[in-house]
mmCIF file of C-alpha atoms in Angstrom:
data_model
loop_
_atom_site.group_PDB
_atom_site.id
_atom_site.type_symbol
_atom_site.label_atom_id
_atom_site.label_comp_id
_atom_site.label_asym_id
_atom_site.label_seq_id
_atom_site.Cartn_x
_atom_site.Cartn_y
_atom_site.Cartn_z
ATOM 1 C CA MET A 10 98.407 68.038 -61.592
ATOM 2 C CA VAL A 11 101.546 65.884 -61.724
ATOM 3 C CA SER A 12 101.346 65.196 -57.979
ATOM 4 C CA LEU A 13 97.716 64.114 -58.387
ATOM 5 C CA TYR A 14 98.776 61.805 -61.222
ATOM 6 C CA LEU A 15 101.612 60.364 -59.147
ATOM 7 C CA HIS A 16 99.316 59.848 -56.189
ATOM 8 C CA ARG A 17 96.827 57.957 -58.326
ATOM 9 C CA SER A 18 99.454 55.963 -60.217
ATOM 10 C CA ASN A 19 101.773 55.249 -57.306
ATOM 11 C CA PRO A 20 100.429 56.262 -53.868
ATOM 12 C CA LYS A 21 103.618 55.036 -52.161
ATOM 13 C CA LEU A 22 105.778 57.381 -54.235
ATOM 14 C CA ALA A 23 103.516 60.358 -53.599
ATOM 15 C CA SER A 24 103.282 59.729 -49.861
ATOM 16 C CA THR A 25 107.037 59.268 -49.347
ATOM 17 C CA HIS A 26 108.285 62.212 -51.395
ATOM 18 C CA TYR A 27 110.053 64.742 -49.139
ATOM 19 C CA PRO A 28 112.077 66.830 -51.587
ATOM 20 C CA ALA A 29 113.765 69.186 -49.092
ATOM 21 C CA ALA A 30 115.147 66.303 -47.019
ATOM 22 C CA PHE A 31 116.070 64.364 -50.159
ATOM 23 C CA VAL A 32 118.029 67.248 -51.711
ATOM 24 C CA LYS A 33 119.735 68.148 -48.427
ATOM 25 C CA GLN A 34 121.262 64.672 -48.170
ATOM 26 C CA LEU A 35 122.872 65.076 -51.618
ATOM 27 C CA THR A 36 125.426 67.681 -50.512
ATOM 28 C CA ASN A 37 128.854 66.559 -51.764
ATOM 29 C CA ASP A 38 127.344 63.380 -53.237
ATOM 30 C CA GLY A 39 129.104 62.387 -56.460
ATOM 31 C CA ARG A 40 125.952 60.594 -57.604
ATOM 32 C CA ALA A 41 123.610 63.563 -56.999
ATOM 33 C CA GLY A 42 122.771 63.914 -60.707
ATOM 34 C CA GLU A 43 121.740 60.278 -60.965
ATOM 35 C CA LYS A 44 119.713 60.408 -57.759
ATOM 36 C CA ILE A 45 117.921 63.626 -58.754
ATOM 37 C CA PHE A 46 117.181 62.114 -62.167
ATOM 38 C CA ASN A 47 115.641 59.049 -60.533
ATOM 39 C CA GLU A 48 113.607 61.125 -58.071
ATOM 40 C CA PHE A 49 112.419 64.002 -60.278
ATOM 41 C CA CYS A 50 113.157 63.449 -63.964
ATOM 42 C CA SER A 51 112.655 59.775 -64.707
ATOM 43 C CA SER A 52 108.863 60.064 -64.750
ATOM 44 C CA CYS A 53 109.185 61.732 -68.166
ATOM 45 C CA HIS A 54 112.814 61.176 -69.270
ATOM 46 C CA ALA A 55 113.340 57.466 -68.457
ATOM 47 C CA LYS A 56 113.668 54.896 -71.231
ATOM 48 C CA SER A 57 110.135 53.765 -70.302
ATOM 49 C CA PRO A 58 108.595 56.809 -68.572
ATOM 50 C CA ILE A 59 105.426 56.597 -66.483
ATOM 51 C CA ILE A 60 104.227 59.911 -67.935
ATOM 52 C CA SER A 61 103.959 60.034 -71.708
ATOM 53 C CA THR A 62 105.326 63.342 -72.994
ATOM 54 C CA SER A 63 107.533 64.426 -75.855
ATOM 55 C CA ALA A 64 110.468 64.706 -73.426
ATOM 56 C CA PRO A 65 113.716 63.213 -74.721
ATOM 57 C CA ARG A 66 114.307 59.836 -73.119
ATOM 58 C CA ILE A 67 117.605 58.970 -71.525
ATOM 59 C CA GLY A 68 119.704 56.855 -73.872
ATOM 60 C CA ASN A 69 118.101 58.221 -77.051
ATOM 61 C CA LYS A 70 121.085 59.833 -78.785
ATOM 62 C CA THR A 71 118.980 61.146 -81.669
ATOM 63 C CA ALA A 72 116.554 62.974 -79.384
ATOM 64 C CA TRP A 73 119.357 64.468 -77.282
ATOM 65 C CA GLN A 74 121.646 65.536 -80.161
ATOM 66 C CA PRO A 75 120.032 68.957 -80.793
ATOM 67 C CA LEU A 76 119.888 69.591 -77.047
ATOM 68 C CA ARG A 77 123.536 68.626 -76.629
ATOM 69 C CA ARG A 78 124.455 71.324 -79.167
ATOM 70 C CA LEU A 79 122.819 73.971 -76.955
ATOM 71 C CA GLY A 80 125.406 73.413 -74.239
ATOM 72 C CA ILE A 81 125.010 72.994 -70.506
ATOM 73 C CA LYS A 82 124.486 76.724 -69.832
ATOM 74 C CA ASN A 83 121.476 76.924 -72.161
ATOM 75 C CA LEU A 84 120.102 73.575 -71.001
ATOM 76 C CA LEU A 85 120.271 74.830 -67.424
ATOM 77 C CA GLN A 86 118.261 77.939 -68.389
ATOM 78 C CA ILE A 87 115.642 75.760 -70.096
ATOM 79 C CA THR A 88 115.458 73.572 -66.997
ATOM 80 C CA VAL A 89 115.271 76.538 -64.616
ATOM 81 C CA ASN A 90 112.438 78.138 -66.602
ATOM 82 C CA GLY A 91 110.650 74.948 -67.617
ATOM 83 C CA ALA A 92 109.571 74.006 -71.137
ATOM 84 C CA GLY A 93 106.469 72.352 -72.516
ATOM 85 C CA ALA A 94 105.154 69.930 -69.897
ATOM 86 C CA MET A 95 108.330 70.237 -67.795
ATOM 87 C CA PRO A 96 107.816 72.484 -64.781
ATOM 88 C CA ALA A 97 110.363 75.091 -63.761
ATOM 89 C CA ARG A 98 113.495 73.538 -62.263
ATOM 90 C CA GLY A 99 112.233 70.176 -63.512
ATOM 91 C CA GLY A 100 109.993 70.137 -60.442
ATOM 92 C CA CYS A 101 112.991 70.136 -58.088
ATOM 93 C CA PHE A 102 112.502 73.568 -56.574
ATOM 94 C CA GLU A 103 114.874 72.654 -53.751
ATOM 95 C CA CYS A 104 117.716 71.763 -56.123
ATOM 96 C CA SER A 105 120.570 74.216 -56.550
ATOM 97 C CA ASP A 106 121.679 75.229 -60.031
ATOM 98 C CA GLU A 107 124.781 73.060 -59.538
ATOM 99 C CA GLN A 108 122.616 70.047 -58.713
ATOM 100 C CA LEU A 109 120.486 70.696 -61.791
ATOM 101 C CA LYS A 110 123.656 70.916 -63.927
ATOM 102 C CA ALA A 111 124.816 67.581 -62.502
ATOM 103 C CA THR A 112 121.459 66.061 -63.408
ATOM 104 C CA ILE A 113 121.551 67.462 -66.940
ATOM 105 C CA GLN A 114 125.104 66.153 -67.335
ATOM 106 C CA TYR A 115 123.981 62.738 -66.065
ATOM 107 C CA MET A 116 121.323 62.600 -68.810
ATOM 108 C CA LEU A 117 123.711 63.846 -71.506
ATOM 109 C CA ASP A 118 126.380 61.328 -70.529
ATOM 110 C CA ARG A 119 123.898 58.496 -70.978
ATOM 111 C CA SER A 120 122.367 59.715 -74.222
#
């Protein structure tokens, strides 16, 4: 459903999305969390997301405060399993747990 939405809203994004190749190039990349956020998470978690959900938006300290209290280990489990409209692994099935942690930390550091 999300891929259909992305295709209709931004055909270029949908036709150029090669997640396995994208994730592979992030090995030992200090900006992996930021890049994964931009590729997979920003559709719902950006300050002005293209998909309207109840997902906490990056930069919104109030929305992230209760999540911050859960700690990175619990936030990783939520991300791995998915929650609400968020698919398992945040849609990045190719991402390692370490890459997902880096992405979660990227969002926390900016919120």
